[in-house]
XYZ file of C-alpha atoms in Angstrom:
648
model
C 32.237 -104.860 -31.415
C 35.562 -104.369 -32.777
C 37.053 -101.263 -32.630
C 40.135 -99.951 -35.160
C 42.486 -97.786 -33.843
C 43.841 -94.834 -35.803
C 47.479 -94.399 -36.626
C 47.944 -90.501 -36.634
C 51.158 -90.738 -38.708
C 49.986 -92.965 -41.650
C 47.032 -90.264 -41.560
C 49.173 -87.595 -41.908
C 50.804 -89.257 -44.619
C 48.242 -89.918 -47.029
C 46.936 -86.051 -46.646
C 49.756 -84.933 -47.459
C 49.583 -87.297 -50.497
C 46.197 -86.364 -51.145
C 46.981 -82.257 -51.234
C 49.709 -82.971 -54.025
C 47.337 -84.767 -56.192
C 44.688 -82.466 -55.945
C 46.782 -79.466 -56.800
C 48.410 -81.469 -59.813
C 45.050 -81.776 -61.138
C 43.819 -78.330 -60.298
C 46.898 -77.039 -62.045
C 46.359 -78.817 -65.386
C 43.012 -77.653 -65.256
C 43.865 -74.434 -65.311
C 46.284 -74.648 -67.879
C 44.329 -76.417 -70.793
C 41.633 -74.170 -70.106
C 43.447 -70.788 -70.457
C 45.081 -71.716 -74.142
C 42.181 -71.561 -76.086
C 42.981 -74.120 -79.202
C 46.059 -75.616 -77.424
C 47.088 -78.845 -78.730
C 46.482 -80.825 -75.582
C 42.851 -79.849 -74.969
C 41.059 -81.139 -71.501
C 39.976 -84.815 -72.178
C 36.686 -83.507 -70.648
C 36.079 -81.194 -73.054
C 36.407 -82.929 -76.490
C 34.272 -85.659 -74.818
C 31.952 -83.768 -73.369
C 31.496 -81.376 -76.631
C 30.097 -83.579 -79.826
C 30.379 -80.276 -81.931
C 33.438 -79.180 -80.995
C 35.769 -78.481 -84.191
C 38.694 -78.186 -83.038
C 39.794 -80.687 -85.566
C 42.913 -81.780 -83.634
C 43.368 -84.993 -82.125
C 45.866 -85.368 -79.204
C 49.200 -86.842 -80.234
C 49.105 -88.449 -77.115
C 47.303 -90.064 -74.677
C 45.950 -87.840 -71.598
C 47.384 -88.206 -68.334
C 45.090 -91.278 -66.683
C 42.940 -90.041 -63.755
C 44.866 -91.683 -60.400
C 43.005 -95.236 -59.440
C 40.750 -93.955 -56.260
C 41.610 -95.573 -52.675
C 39.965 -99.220 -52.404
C 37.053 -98.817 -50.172
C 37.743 -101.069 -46.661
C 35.966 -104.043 -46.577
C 33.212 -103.433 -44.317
C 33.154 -104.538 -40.695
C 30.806 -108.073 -40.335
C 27.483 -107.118 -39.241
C 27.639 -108.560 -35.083
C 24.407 -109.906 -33.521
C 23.969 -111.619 -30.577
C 24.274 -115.849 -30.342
C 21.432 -117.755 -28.222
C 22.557 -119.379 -24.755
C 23.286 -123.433 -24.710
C 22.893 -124.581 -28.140
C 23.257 -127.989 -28.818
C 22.553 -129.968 -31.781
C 21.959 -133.790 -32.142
C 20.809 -136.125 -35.182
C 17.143 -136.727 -35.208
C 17.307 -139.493 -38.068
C 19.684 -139.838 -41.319
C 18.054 -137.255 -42.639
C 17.245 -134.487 -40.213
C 18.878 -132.677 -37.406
C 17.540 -130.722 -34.764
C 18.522 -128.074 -32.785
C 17.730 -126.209 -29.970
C 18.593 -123.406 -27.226
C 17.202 -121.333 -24.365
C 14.340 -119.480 -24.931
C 15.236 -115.546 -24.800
C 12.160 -114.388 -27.319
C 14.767 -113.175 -29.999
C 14.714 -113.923 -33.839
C 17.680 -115.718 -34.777
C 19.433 -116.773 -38.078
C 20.255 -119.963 -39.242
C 22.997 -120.674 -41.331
C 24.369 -124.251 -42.227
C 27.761 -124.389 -43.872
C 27.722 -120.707 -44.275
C 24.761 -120.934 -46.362
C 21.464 -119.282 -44.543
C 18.730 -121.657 -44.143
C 15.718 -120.534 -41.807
C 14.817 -117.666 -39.593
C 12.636 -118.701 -36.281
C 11.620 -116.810 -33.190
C 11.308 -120.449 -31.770
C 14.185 -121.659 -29.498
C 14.529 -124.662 -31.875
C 14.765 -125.541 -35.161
C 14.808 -129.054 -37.245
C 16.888 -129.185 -40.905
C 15.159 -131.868 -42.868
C 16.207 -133.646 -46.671
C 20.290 -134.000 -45.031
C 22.297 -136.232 -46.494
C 23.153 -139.594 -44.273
C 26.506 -139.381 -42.504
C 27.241 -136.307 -43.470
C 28.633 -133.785 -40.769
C 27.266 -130.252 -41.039
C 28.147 -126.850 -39.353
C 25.436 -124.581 -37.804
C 25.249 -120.957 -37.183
C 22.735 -119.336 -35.344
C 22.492 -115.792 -34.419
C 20.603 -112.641 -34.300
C 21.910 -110.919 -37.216
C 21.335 -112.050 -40.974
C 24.459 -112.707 -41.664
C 26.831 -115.966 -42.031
C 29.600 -114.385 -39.946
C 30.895 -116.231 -37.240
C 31.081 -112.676 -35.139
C 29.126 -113.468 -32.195
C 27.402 -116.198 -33.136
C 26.764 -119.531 -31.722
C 28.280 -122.821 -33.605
C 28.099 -126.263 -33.519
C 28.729 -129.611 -35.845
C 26.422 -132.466 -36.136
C 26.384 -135.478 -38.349
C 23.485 -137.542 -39.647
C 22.860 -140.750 -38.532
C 24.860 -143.448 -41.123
C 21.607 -144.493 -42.331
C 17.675 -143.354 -42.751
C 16.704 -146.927 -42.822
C 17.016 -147.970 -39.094
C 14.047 -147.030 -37.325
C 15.721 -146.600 -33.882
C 13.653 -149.609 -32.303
C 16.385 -151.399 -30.864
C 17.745 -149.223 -27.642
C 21.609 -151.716 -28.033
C 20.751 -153.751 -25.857
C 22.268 -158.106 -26.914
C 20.381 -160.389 -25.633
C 23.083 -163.275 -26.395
C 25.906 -163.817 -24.001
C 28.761 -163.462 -26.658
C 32.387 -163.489 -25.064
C 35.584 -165.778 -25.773
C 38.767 -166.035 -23.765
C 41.155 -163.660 -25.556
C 43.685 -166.902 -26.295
C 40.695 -167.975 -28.600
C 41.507 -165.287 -31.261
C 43.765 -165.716 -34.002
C 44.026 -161.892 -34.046
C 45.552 -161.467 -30.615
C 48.158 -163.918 -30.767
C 47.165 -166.705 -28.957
C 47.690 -164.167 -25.902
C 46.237 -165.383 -22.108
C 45.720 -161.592 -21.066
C 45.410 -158.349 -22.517
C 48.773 -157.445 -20.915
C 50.768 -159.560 -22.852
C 49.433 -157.997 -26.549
C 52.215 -156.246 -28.416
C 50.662 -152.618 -29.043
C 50.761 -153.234 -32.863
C 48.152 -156.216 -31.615
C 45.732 -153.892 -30.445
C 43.397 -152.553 -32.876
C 43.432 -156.458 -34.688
C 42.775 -158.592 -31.612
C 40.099 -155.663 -30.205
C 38.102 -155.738 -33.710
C 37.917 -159.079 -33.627
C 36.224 -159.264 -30.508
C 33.977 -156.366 -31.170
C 32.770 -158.302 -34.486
C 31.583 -161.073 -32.458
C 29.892 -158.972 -30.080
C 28.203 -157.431 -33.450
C 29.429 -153.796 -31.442
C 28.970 -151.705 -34.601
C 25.387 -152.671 -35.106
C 24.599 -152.643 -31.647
C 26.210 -148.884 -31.669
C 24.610 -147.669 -34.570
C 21.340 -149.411 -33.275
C 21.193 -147.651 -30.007
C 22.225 -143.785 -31.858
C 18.975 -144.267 -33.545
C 16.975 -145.490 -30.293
C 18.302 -142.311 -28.692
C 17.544 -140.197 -31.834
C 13.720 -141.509 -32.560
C 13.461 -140.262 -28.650
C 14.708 -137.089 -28.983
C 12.681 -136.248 -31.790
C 9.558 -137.772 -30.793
C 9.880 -134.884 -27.434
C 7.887 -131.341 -28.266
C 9.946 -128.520 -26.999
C 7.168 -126.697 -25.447
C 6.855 -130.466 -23.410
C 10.181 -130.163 -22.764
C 10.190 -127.258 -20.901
C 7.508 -127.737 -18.968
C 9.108 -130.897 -17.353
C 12.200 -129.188 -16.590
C 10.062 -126.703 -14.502
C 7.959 -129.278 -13.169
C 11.306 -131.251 -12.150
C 12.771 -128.318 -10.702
C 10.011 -127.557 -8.405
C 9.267 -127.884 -5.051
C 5.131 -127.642 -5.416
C 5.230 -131.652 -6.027
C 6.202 -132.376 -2.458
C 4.409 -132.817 0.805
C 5.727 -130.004 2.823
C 6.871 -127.970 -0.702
C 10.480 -129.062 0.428
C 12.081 -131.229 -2.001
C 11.865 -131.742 -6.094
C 12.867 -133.854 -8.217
C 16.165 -132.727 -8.797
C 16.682 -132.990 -4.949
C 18.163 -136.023 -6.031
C 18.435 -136.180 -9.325
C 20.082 -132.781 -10.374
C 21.518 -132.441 -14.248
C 24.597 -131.081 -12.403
C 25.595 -133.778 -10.084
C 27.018 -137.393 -11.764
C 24.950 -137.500 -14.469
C 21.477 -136.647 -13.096
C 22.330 -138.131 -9.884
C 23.481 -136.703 -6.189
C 27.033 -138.344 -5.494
C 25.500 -139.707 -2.545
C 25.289 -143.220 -1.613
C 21.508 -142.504 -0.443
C 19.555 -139.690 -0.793
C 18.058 -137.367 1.007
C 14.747 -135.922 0.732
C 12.188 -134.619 2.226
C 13.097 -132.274 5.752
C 16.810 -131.024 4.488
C 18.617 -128.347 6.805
C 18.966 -126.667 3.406
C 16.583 -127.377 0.951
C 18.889 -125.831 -1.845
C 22.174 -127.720 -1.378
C 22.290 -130.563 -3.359
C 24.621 -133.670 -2.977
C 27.369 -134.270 -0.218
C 26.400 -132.001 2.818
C 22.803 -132.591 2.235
C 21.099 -133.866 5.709
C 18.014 -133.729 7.973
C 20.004 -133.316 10.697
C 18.334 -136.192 12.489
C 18.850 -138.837 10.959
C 22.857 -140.257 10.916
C 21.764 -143.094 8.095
C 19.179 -141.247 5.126
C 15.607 -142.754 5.069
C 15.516 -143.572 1.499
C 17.049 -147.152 1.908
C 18.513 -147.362 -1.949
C 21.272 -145.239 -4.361
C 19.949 -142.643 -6.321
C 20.173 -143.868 -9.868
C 21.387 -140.996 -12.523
C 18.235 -139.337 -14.961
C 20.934 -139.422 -17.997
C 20.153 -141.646 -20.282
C 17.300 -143.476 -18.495
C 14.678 -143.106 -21.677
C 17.181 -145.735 -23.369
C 15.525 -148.561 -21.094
C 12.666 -150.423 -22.371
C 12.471 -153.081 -20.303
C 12.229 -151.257 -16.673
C 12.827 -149.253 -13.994
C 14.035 -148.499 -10.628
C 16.820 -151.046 -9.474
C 14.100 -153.779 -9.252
C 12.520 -153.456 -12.337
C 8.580 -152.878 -10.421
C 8.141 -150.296 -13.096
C 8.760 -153.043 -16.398
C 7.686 -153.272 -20.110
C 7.298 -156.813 -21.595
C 8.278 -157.356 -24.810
C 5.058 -157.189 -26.457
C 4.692 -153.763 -24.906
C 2.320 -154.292 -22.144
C 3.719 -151.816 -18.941
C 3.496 -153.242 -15.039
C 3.620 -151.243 -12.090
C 2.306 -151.951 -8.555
C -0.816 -149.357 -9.065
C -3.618 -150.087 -11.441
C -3.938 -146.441 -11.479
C -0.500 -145.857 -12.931
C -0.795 -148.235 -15.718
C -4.210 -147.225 -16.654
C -3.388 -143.685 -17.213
C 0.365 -144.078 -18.240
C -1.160 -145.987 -21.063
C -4.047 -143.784 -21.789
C -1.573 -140.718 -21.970
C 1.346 -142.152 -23.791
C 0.290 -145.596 -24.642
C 3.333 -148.274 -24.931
C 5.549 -145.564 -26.779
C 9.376 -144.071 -25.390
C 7.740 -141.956 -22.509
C 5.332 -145.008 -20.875
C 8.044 -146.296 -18.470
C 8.869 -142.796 -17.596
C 5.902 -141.395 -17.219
C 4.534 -144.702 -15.374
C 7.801 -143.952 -13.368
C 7.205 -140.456 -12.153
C 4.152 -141.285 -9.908
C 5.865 -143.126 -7.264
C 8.592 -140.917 -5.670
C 5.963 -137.833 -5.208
C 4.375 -140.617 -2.851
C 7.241 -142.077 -1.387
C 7.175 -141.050 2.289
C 11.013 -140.427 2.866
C 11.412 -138.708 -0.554
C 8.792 -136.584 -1.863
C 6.430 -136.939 1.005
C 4.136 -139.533 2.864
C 0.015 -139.407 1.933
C -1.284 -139.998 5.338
C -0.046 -137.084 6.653
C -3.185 -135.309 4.690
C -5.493 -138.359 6.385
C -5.115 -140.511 3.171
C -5.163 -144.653 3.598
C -2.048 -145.781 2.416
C -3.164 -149.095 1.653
C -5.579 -148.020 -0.798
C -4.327 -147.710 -4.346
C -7.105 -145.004 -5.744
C -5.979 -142.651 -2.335
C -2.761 -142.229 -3.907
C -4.156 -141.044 -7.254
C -6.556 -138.762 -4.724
C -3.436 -136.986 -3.654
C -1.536 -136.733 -6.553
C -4.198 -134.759 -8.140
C -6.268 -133.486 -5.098
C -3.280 -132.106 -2.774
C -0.070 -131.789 -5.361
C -1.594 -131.129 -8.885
C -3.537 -128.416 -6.825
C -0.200 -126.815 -5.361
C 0.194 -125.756 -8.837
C -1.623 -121.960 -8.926
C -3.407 -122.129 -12.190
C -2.066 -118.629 -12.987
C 1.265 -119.494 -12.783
C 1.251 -122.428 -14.618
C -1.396 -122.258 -17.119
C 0.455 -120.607 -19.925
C 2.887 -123.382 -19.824
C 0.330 -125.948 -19.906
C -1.024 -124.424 -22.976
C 1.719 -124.476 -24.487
C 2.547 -128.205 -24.250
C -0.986 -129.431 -24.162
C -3.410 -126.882 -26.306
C -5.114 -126.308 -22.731
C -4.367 -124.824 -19.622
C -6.076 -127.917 -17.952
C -3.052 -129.044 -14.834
C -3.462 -133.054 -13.513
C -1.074 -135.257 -12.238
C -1.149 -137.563 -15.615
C -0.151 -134.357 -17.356
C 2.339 -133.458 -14.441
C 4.192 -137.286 -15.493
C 4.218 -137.184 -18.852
C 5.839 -133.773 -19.312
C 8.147 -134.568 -16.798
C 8.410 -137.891 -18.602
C 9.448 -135.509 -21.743
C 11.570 -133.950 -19.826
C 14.123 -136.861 -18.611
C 13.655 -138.323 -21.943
C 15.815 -136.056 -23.701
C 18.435 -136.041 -21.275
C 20.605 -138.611 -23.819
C 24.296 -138.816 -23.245
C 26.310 -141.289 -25.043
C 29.045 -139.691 -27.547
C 31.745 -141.288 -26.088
C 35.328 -142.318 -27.087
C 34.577 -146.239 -26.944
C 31.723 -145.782 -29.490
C 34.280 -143.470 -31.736
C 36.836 -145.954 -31.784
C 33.649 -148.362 -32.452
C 32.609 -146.008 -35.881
C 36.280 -146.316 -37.056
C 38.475 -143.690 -35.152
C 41.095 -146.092 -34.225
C 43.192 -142.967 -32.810
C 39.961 -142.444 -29.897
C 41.403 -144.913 -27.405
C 44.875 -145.091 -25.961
C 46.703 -148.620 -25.844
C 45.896 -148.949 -22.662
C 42.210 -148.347 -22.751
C 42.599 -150.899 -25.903
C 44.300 -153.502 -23.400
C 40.676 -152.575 -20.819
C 38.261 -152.811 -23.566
C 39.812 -156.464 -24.834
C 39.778 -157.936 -21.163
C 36.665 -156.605 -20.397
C 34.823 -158.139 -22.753
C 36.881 -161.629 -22.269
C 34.825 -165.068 -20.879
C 37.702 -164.662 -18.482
C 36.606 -160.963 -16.927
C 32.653 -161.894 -16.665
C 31.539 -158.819 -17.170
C 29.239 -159.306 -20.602
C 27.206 -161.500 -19.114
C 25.460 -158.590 -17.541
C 26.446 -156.030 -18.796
C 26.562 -156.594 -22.992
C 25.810 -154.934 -26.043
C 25.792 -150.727 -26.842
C 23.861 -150.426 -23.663
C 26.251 -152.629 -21.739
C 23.233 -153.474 -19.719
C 21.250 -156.913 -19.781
C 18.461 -155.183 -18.332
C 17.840 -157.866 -16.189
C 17.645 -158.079 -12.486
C 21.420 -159.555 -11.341
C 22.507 -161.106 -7.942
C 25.751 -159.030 -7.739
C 26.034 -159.711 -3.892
C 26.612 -156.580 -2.859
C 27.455 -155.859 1.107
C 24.244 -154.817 2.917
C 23.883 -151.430 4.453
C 21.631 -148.521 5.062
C 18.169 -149.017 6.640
C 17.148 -151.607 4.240
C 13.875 -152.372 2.826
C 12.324 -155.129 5.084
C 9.288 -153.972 7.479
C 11.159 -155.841 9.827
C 13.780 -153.304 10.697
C 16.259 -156.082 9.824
C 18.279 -154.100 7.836
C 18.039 -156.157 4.547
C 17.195 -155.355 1.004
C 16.205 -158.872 -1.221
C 15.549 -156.591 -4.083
C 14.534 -158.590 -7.103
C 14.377 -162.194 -7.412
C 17.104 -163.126 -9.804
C 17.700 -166.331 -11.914
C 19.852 -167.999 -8.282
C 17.357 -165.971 -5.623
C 16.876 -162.876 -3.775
C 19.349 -160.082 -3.680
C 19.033 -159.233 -7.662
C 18.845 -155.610 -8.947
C 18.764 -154.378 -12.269
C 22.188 -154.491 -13.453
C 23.157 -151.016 -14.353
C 23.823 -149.423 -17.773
C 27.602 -148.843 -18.006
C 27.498 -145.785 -20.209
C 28.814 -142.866 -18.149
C 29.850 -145.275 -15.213
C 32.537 -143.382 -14.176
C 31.079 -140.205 -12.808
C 27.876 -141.614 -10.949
C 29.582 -142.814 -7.992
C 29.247 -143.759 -4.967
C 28.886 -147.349 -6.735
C 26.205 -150.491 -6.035
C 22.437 -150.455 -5.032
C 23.087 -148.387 -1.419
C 26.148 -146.927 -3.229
C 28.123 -148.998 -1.458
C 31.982 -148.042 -3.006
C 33.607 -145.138 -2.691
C 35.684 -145.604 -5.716
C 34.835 -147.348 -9.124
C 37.631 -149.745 -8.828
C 37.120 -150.773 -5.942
C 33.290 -152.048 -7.648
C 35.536 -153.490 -10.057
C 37.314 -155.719 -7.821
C 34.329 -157.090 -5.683
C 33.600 -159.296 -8.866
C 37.310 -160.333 -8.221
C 35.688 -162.656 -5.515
C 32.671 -161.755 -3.997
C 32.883 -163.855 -0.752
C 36.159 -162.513 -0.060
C 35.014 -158.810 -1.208
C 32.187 -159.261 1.285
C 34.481 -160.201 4.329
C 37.145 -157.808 3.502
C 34.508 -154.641 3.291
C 33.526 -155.328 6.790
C 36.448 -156.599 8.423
C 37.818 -152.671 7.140
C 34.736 -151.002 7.817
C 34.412 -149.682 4.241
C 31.361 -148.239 4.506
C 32.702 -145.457 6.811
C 34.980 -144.844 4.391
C 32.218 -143.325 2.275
C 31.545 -139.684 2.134
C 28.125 -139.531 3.503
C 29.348 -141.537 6.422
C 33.166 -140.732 7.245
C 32.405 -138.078 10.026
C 29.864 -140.586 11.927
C 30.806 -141.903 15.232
C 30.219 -145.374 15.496
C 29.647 -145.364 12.096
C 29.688 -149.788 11.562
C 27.248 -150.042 14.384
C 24.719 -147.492 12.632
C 25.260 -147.461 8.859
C 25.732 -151.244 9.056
C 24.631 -153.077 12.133
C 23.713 -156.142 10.699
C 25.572 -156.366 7.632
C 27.954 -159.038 7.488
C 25.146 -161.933 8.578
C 22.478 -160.589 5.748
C 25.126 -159.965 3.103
C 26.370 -163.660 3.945
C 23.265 -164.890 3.988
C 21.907 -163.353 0.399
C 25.678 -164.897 -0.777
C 24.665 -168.206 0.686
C 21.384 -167.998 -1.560
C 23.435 -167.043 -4.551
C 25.582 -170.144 -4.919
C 28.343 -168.716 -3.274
C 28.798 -165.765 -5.286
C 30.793 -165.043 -8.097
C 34.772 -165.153 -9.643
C 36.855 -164.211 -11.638
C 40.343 -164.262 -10.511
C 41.539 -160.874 -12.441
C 44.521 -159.672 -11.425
C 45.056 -156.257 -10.105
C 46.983 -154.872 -13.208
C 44.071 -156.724 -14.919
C 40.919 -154.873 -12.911
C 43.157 -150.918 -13.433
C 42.966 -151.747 -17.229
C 39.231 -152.584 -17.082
C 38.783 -149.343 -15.045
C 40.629 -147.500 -17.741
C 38.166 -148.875 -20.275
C 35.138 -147.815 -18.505
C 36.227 -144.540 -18.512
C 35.985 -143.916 -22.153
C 32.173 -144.497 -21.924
C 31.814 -141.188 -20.188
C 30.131 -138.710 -22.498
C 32.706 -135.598 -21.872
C 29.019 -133.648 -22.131
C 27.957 -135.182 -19.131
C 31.026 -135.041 -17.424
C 31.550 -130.978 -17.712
C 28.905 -129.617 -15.878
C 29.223 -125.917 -17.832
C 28.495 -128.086 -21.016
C 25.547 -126.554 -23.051
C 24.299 -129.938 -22.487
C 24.325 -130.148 -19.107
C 22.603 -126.209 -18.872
C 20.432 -126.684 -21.172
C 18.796 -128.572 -18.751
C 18.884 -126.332 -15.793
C 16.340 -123.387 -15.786
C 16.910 -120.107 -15.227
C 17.366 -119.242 -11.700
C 14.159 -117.025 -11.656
C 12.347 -118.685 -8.906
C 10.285 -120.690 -11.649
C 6.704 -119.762 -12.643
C 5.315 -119.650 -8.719
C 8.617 -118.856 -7.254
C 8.583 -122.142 -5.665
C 11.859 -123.370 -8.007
C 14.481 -125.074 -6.621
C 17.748 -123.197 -7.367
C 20.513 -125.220 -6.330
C 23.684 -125.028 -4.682
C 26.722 -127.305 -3.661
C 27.901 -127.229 -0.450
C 30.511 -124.790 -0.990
C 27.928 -121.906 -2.252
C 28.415 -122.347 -5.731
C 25.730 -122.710 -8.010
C 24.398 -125.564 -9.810
């Protein structure tokens, strides 16, 4: 509240003021009154006497009453604004918005006009016009003041006519050597555009990689999923995510590893850790067992944000996939039966379908035989996701949230999935500068980031042919090559991870979405590079990038494993021979002879496809989807911390 200070001389001032008037008037009074008949009678008088006869009009006009004192405009009434609003376009025609939940009746104003009152901690504007920017308002008191109020500006999709089935994905390889251009001058490299060049030799190549389709295809994907999520859904997931009740020993959540926070729904380390942490609440470098040098879980931890944009599959192998007429695979017959009995084909079915298999994974979540389950039977794994960590959930705790997202208080593991499902699904980041400059704000990318975005997408750079379109993401499994370390995946013990069989042979994964790149680090299927340019330049030449990371050791250059002692010999012990040998399968590997002024500029490009949302982890974004540090509904919540104390 604001609070106005009184000036004690101006007060003085206009008493004073005040006295003289009054005693002006008071004397007049006094003196009309007193005559009798006197030619100036009290204005009062003759007009408040019809029968007076005094017969004598006033020869002139009576002394005006003094204007009175403007009343001060009254202070704006103050309420109180909800915690992490955010707003995002549901359709051309509709916005939604939403906050935490605190109980409280807000206001809702939209360019100063009120529109709605809800007790509801969201609220959806319908009948909009299409790509049209509007400001909202929300707050406790009915009023359109800005005083203590929360604000934010969302625009409409640019049209109500896309139906948002198209996630931006290109399935054509569409790329030219720069030289081929008229528009950029017959130029061999991006470095050798005049800056006047820029905008002209960049729009021509993002017209033949049909960009601004592609964009506006992929902000409707991502807004048909957002809508299509039921708060009350939502917010069970996030406490289901945060919890620790869906692990074996009540240890480890979700967010263990995939934490809002942390690189984009990720854990900034190049493999996670699970189940048996020294701390269970510290999150991301510093995390350990304490036994074991090299984690257990043999790949990266791939970020949560924007993973309900793929519709083609999941994990870094795909074994979670949806074929284009919409039928889902997984390894369990379980899974698919009741991921598609639940959800069907729609946005949550690779999600949901998704969410089964790292509650049973031994080194992550927890391992089934350990409560005398088979592990070779498929129906013993559905036993124990409903039988040991459905029933961890104390119906008394939970039920009211259940009810809320399902009409009952019934609690299974298919419900478990699909709210958690919900849950991931709206965790959508992908306002960017690259797509600004994209929708016509020529002024969102430096020349330099210009010069990145022109040679990345040149034949001569490579990189569209996996990673293309709004998405930058073929979707498809890729042999990238990648040096082999970690534990691997072969029941061998050899070390190796195959992966995916790719169009050349083993050793493909699914080549990543590029959106956000730059802050899920450490980089490549075991997170392999420290530093995104250094991922950059493997594609240089990935025989040589291959030799040169183990003739330097680079893997003990990464965080997780800079501190071991003999760190080759343990994080990488047979590394060289499989990596050469997965190259050898490969054809070699790949090239494509940038230079190193060449890869910085490409760098600098992928940079603008960070969502600044995601990137600040105080965004209302980013809290919006952390719960309350309350212990959650059993008190089992994980509440996480980095390891310097500080909350996450």
């Amino acid at each position: 509240m604001r609070v106005q200070i009184l000036d004690t001389k101006v007060f003085s001032r206009e008493l004073l003021r005040l006295f003289f008037l009054m005693l002006f008037l008071s004397l007049a009074g006094c003196d009309s009154g007193s005559s009798g008949g006197g030619d100036n009678p009290a204005p009062d008088a003759v007009q408040n006497d019809p029968d007076s006869d005094s017969g004598t009009d006033s020869e002139s006009d009576p002394e005006p009453e003094p204007e009175p004192e403007p009343e001060p405009d009254p202070e704006p009434e103050e309420g109180s604004a909800p915690n992490e609003l955010i707003g995002h376009a549901y359709s051309g025609t509709s916005i939604g918005l939403v906050w935490e939940r605190d109980g409280e009746t807000y206001f809702i104003y939209r360019n100063g006009e009120k529109i709605a009152q809800t007790s509801n901690s969201f609220f959806v504007d319908h009948d909009l016009s299409v790509d049209t920017e509007y400001v909202y308002s929300v707050n406790t008191a009915d009023t359109a003041s800005e005083i203590g109020a929360s604000q934010v500006a969302v625009k409409t999709l640019v049209n109500n006519t896309n139906a948002g089935l198209n996630n931006g994905t290109e399935d054509d390889v569409l790329n030219e050597r720069i030289s081929t251009f008229a528009e950029c001058k017959n130029a061999s490299s991006a470095l050798d555009l005049l800056e006047e060049d820029l905008d002209n030799c960049l729009a021509a190549m993002l017209e033949l990689n049909r960009m601004a389709s592609l964009v506006e295809d992929i902000r409707a994907f991502a807004a048909r999923v957002r809508s299509e999520q039921e708060p009350a859904m939502v917010e069970l997931g996030m406490r289901l995510f945060h919890n620790k009740s869906l692990s074996a020993n009540q240890d480890a959540s979700c967010s263990s590893c995939h934490h809002p926070a942390i690189g984009c729904g990720g854990d900034n380390l190049s493999m996670p850790v699970g189940v048996n942490a020294i701390d269970v609440a510290l999150l991301g470098p510093g995390r350990s067992d304490g036994v074991n040098e090299v984690p257990l879980v043999p790949r990266n931890a791939q970020p949560i944000c924007n993973a309900s944009l793929w519709s083609r599959g999941l994990f870094w192998d795909n074994r979670v996939s949806m074929s284009p007429n919409g039928v889902l695979r997984t390894d369990s017959r379980d899974v698919t039966n009741n991921t598609a009995d639940a959800v069907g084909s729609g946005s949550l079915a690779l999600l949901m379908a998704q969410a089964h298999f790292p509650v049973t994974a031994p080194p992550e979540m927890g391992d089934i035989i350990d409560f005398g389950y088979d592990d070779t039977v498929d129906e013993n794994f559905t036993a124990y996701r409903e039988d040991i960590l459905a029933a961890n959930l104390d119906t008394e705790a939970w039920e009211s949230l259940f009810i809320s997202a399902f009409g009952d208080g019934e609690i299974s593991f298919s419900r478990i999935a699909q709210a958690i499902a919900a849950y991931e699904a709206v965790q959508i980041f992908i306002d960017n500068p690259f797509f600004a400059y994209v929708e016509g704000n020529i002024q969102a990318l430096s020349a330099e980031e210009k010069r990145g975005a022109i040679t990345f997408m040149s034949r001569d750079a490579g990189c569209t042919f996996c990673h293309k379109g709004a998405f930058f993401t073929s979707e498809a499994l890729m042999a990238a090559n990648y040096p082999q370390i970690g534990i691997g995946t072969d029941e061998s013990g050899s070390g190796v991870d195959l992966g995916g069989e790719g169009s050349l042979g083993f050793g493909a994964f699914r080549a990543p979405t590029l959106l956000n790149v730059a802050i899920t680090g450490p980089w490549g299927h075991n997170g392999q590079f420290a530093s995104l340019r250094r991922n950059v330049e493997h594609y240089r030449d990935q025989g040589a990038s291959i030799a040169s990371y183990f003739a330097n050791n680079e893997m003990c250059d990464l965080e997780q494993f800079k501190e071991i002692q003999d760190c080759p010999s343990k994080v990488a012990p047979n590394g060289l021979a499989l990596s050469q040998d997965i190259l050898a399968g490969n054809d070699g590997g790949g090239v494509n002879r940038l230079t190193d002024d060449e890869i910085d500029l490409v760098v600098t490009f992928l940079d603008t496809l960070t969502d600044p949302n995601a990137a600040n982890s105080s965004s209302n974004e980013i809290q919006f989807l952390i719960p309350p540090r309350d212990g959650g509904p059993d008190g089992k919540q994980l509440d996480a911390k980095n390891r310097n104390g500080d909350n996450l």
